[in-house]
Coordinates of C-alpha atoms in Angstrom, one line a residue:
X20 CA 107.3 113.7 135.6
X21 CA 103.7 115.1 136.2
X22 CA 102.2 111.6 137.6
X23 CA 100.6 112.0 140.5
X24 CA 100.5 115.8 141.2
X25 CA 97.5 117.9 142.0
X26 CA 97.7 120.6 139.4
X27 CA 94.8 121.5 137.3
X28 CA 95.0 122.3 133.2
X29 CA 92.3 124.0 131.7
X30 CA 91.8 124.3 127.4
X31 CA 90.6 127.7 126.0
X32 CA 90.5 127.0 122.0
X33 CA 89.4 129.0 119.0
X34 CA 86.9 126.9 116.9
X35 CA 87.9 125.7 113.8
X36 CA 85.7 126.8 111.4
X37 CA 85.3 130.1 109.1
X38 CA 83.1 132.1 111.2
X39 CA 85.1 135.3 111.1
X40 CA 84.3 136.0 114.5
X41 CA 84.7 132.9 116.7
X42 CA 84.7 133.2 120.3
X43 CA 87.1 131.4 122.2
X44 CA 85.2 128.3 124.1
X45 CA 86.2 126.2 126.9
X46 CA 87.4 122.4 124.8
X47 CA 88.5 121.4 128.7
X48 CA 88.0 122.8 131.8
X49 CA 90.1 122.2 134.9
X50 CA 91.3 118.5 134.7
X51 CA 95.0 116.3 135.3
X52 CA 97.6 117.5 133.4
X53 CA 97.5 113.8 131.5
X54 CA 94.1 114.9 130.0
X55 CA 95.1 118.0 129.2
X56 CA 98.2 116.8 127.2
X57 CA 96.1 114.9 125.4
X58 CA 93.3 117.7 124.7
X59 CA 96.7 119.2 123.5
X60 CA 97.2 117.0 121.1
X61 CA 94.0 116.8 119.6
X62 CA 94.4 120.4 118.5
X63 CA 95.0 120.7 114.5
X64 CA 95.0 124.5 114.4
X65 CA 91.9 126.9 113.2
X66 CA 93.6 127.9 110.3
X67 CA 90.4 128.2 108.6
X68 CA 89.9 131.7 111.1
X69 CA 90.1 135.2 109.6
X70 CA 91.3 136.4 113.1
X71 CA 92.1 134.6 116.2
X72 CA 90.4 136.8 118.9
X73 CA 93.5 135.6 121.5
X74 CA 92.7 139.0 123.4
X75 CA 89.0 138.2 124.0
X76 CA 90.4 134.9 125.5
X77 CA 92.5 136.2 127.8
X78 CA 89.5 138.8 128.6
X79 CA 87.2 136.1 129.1
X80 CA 89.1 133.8 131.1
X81 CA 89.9 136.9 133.5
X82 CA 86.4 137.9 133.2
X83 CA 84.9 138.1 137.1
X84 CA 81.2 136.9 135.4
X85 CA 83.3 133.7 134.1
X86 CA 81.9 133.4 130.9
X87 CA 84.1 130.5 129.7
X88 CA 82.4 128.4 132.6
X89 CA 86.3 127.7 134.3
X90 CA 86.0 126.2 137.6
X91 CA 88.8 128.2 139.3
X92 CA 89.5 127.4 142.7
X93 CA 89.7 130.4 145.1
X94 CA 93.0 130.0 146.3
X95 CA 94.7 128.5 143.3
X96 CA 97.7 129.9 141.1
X97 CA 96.6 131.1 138.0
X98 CA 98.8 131.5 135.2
X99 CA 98.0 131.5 130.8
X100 CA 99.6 130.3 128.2
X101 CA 99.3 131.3 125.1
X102 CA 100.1 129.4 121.5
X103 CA 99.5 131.3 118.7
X104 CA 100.9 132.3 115.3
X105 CA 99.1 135.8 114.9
X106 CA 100.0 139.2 116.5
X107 CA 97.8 140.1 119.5
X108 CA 94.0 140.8 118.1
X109 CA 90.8 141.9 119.8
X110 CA 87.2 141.4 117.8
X111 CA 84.6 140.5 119.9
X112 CA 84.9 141.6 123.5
X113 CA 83.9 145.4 123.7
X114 CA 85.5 147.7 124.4
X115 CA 88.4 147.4 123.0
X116 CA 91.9 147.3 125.1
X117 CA 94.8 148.4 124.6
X118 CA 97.6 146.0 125.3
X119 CA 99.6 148.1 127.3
X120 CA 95.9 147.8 129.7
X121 CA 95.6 144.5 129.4
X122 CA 99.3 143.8 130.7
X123 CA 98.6 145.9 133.5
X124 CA 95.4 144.2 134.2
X125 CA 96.7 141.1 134.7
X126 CA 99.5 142.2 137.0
X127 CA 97.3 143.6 139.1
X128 CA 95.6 140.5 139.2
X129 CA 98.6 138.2 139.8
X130 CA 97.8 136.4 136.4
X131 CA 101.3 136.3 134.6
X132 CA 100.8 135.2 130.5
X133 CA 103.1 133.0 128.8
X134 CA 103.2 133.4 125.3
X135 CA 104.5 130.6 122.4
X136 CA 104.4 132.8 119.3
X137 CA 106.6 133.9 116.5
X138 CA 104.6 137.7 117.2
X139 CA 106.9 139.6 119.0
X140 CA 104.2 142.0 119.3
X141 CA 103.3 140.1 122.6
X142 CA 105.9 140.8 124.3
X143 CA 104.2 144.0 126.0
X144 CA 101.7 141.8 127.5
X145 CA 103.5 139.4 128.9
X146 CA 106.5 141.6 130.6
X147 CA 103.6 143.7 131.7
X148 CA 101.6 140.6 133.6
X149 CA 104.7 139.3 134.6
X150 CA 104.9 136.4 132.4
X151 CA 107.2 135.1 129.3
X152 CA 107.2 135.4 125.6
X153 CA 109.1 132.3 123.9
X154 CA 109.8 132.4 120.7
X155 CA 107.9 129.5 118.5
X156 CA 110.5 126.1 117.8
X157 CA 110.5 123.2 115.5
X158 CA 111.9 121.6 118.0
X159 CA 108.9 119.8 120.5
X160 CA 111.5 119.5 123.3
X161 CA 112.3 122.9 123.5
X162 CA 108.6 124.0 124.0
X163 CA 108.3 121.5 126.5
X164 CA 111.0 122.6 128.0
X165 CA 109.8 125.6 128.2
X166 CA 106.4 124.5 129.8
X167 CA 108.1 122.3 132.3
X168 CA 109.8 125.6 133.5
X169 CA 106.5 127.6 133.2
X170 CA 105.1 125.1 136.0
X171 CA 108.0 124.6 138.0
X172 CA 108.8 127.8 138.5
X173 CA 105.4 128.8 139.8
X174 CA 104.9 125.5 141.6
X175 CA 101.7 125.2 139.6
X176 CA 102.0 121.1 140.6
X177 CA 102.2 120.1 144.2
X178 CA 103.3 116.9 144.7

């Protein structure tokens, strides 16, 4: 059970709408993990995107100048993760990076990315932060499974 732990969830989302180039924007920033499931669940997809610019979020969240407007704590553990039914794509942040780059980045950085996808292109990234790639299920349990592993393992909630 999460009740009553002191971990932080934030909610990076792509809007949904057709602008073909849609930057990623904060939907929640830091809050209890019983907000931020339900932020979760108030997500219906941006189907209506031409391309989900997954690596500018990543870039953006990382990004020293905090564009995204997170209010990280200092000393807190930082981990992402990533649901998304596209391959890895770049279009706004420039200049481009290469995958490969961006895995390294983010090792260097101590920020391992978990990634839900049926892509396996993502694996690079996340073996190269130091993070996870799980495969997309029907089943709910398995992904929350999967999460509650995530932030157990990187004792992400204090009690």
């Amino acid at each position: 059970s999460y009740a009553g732990t002191t971990g932080r969830f934030a909610l990076i989302t792509a809007p949904a709408d057709e602008d073909t180039n849609a930057r990623p924007h904060r939907y929640l920033d830091f809050s209890r993990v019983e907000d931020f499931l339900i932020a979760m669940n108030q997500q219906r997809g941006a189907s209506d995107i031409w391309m989900e610019s997954v690596i500018d979020a990543i870039r953006m969240i990382i990004d020293p100048e905090n564009p995204l407007n997170l209010s990280w704590r200092e000393d807190s553990v930082k981990r992402i993760v990533i649901f998304s039914d596209e391959p890895p794509q770049n279009n706004i942040v420039q200049p481009e990076i290469s995958w490969e780059d961006l895995g390294d980045l983010l090792d260097q950085l101590d920020i391992p990315v978990y990634i839900f996808s049926n892509s396996q292109q993502w694996e690079t990234i996340t073996t190269l932060s130091g993070g996870e790639y799980f495969r997309i299920s029907d089943r709910t349990q398995d992904i929350a499974d999967n999460l509650t592993a995530i932030i157990d393992d990187d004792s992400c909630l204090e009690e």
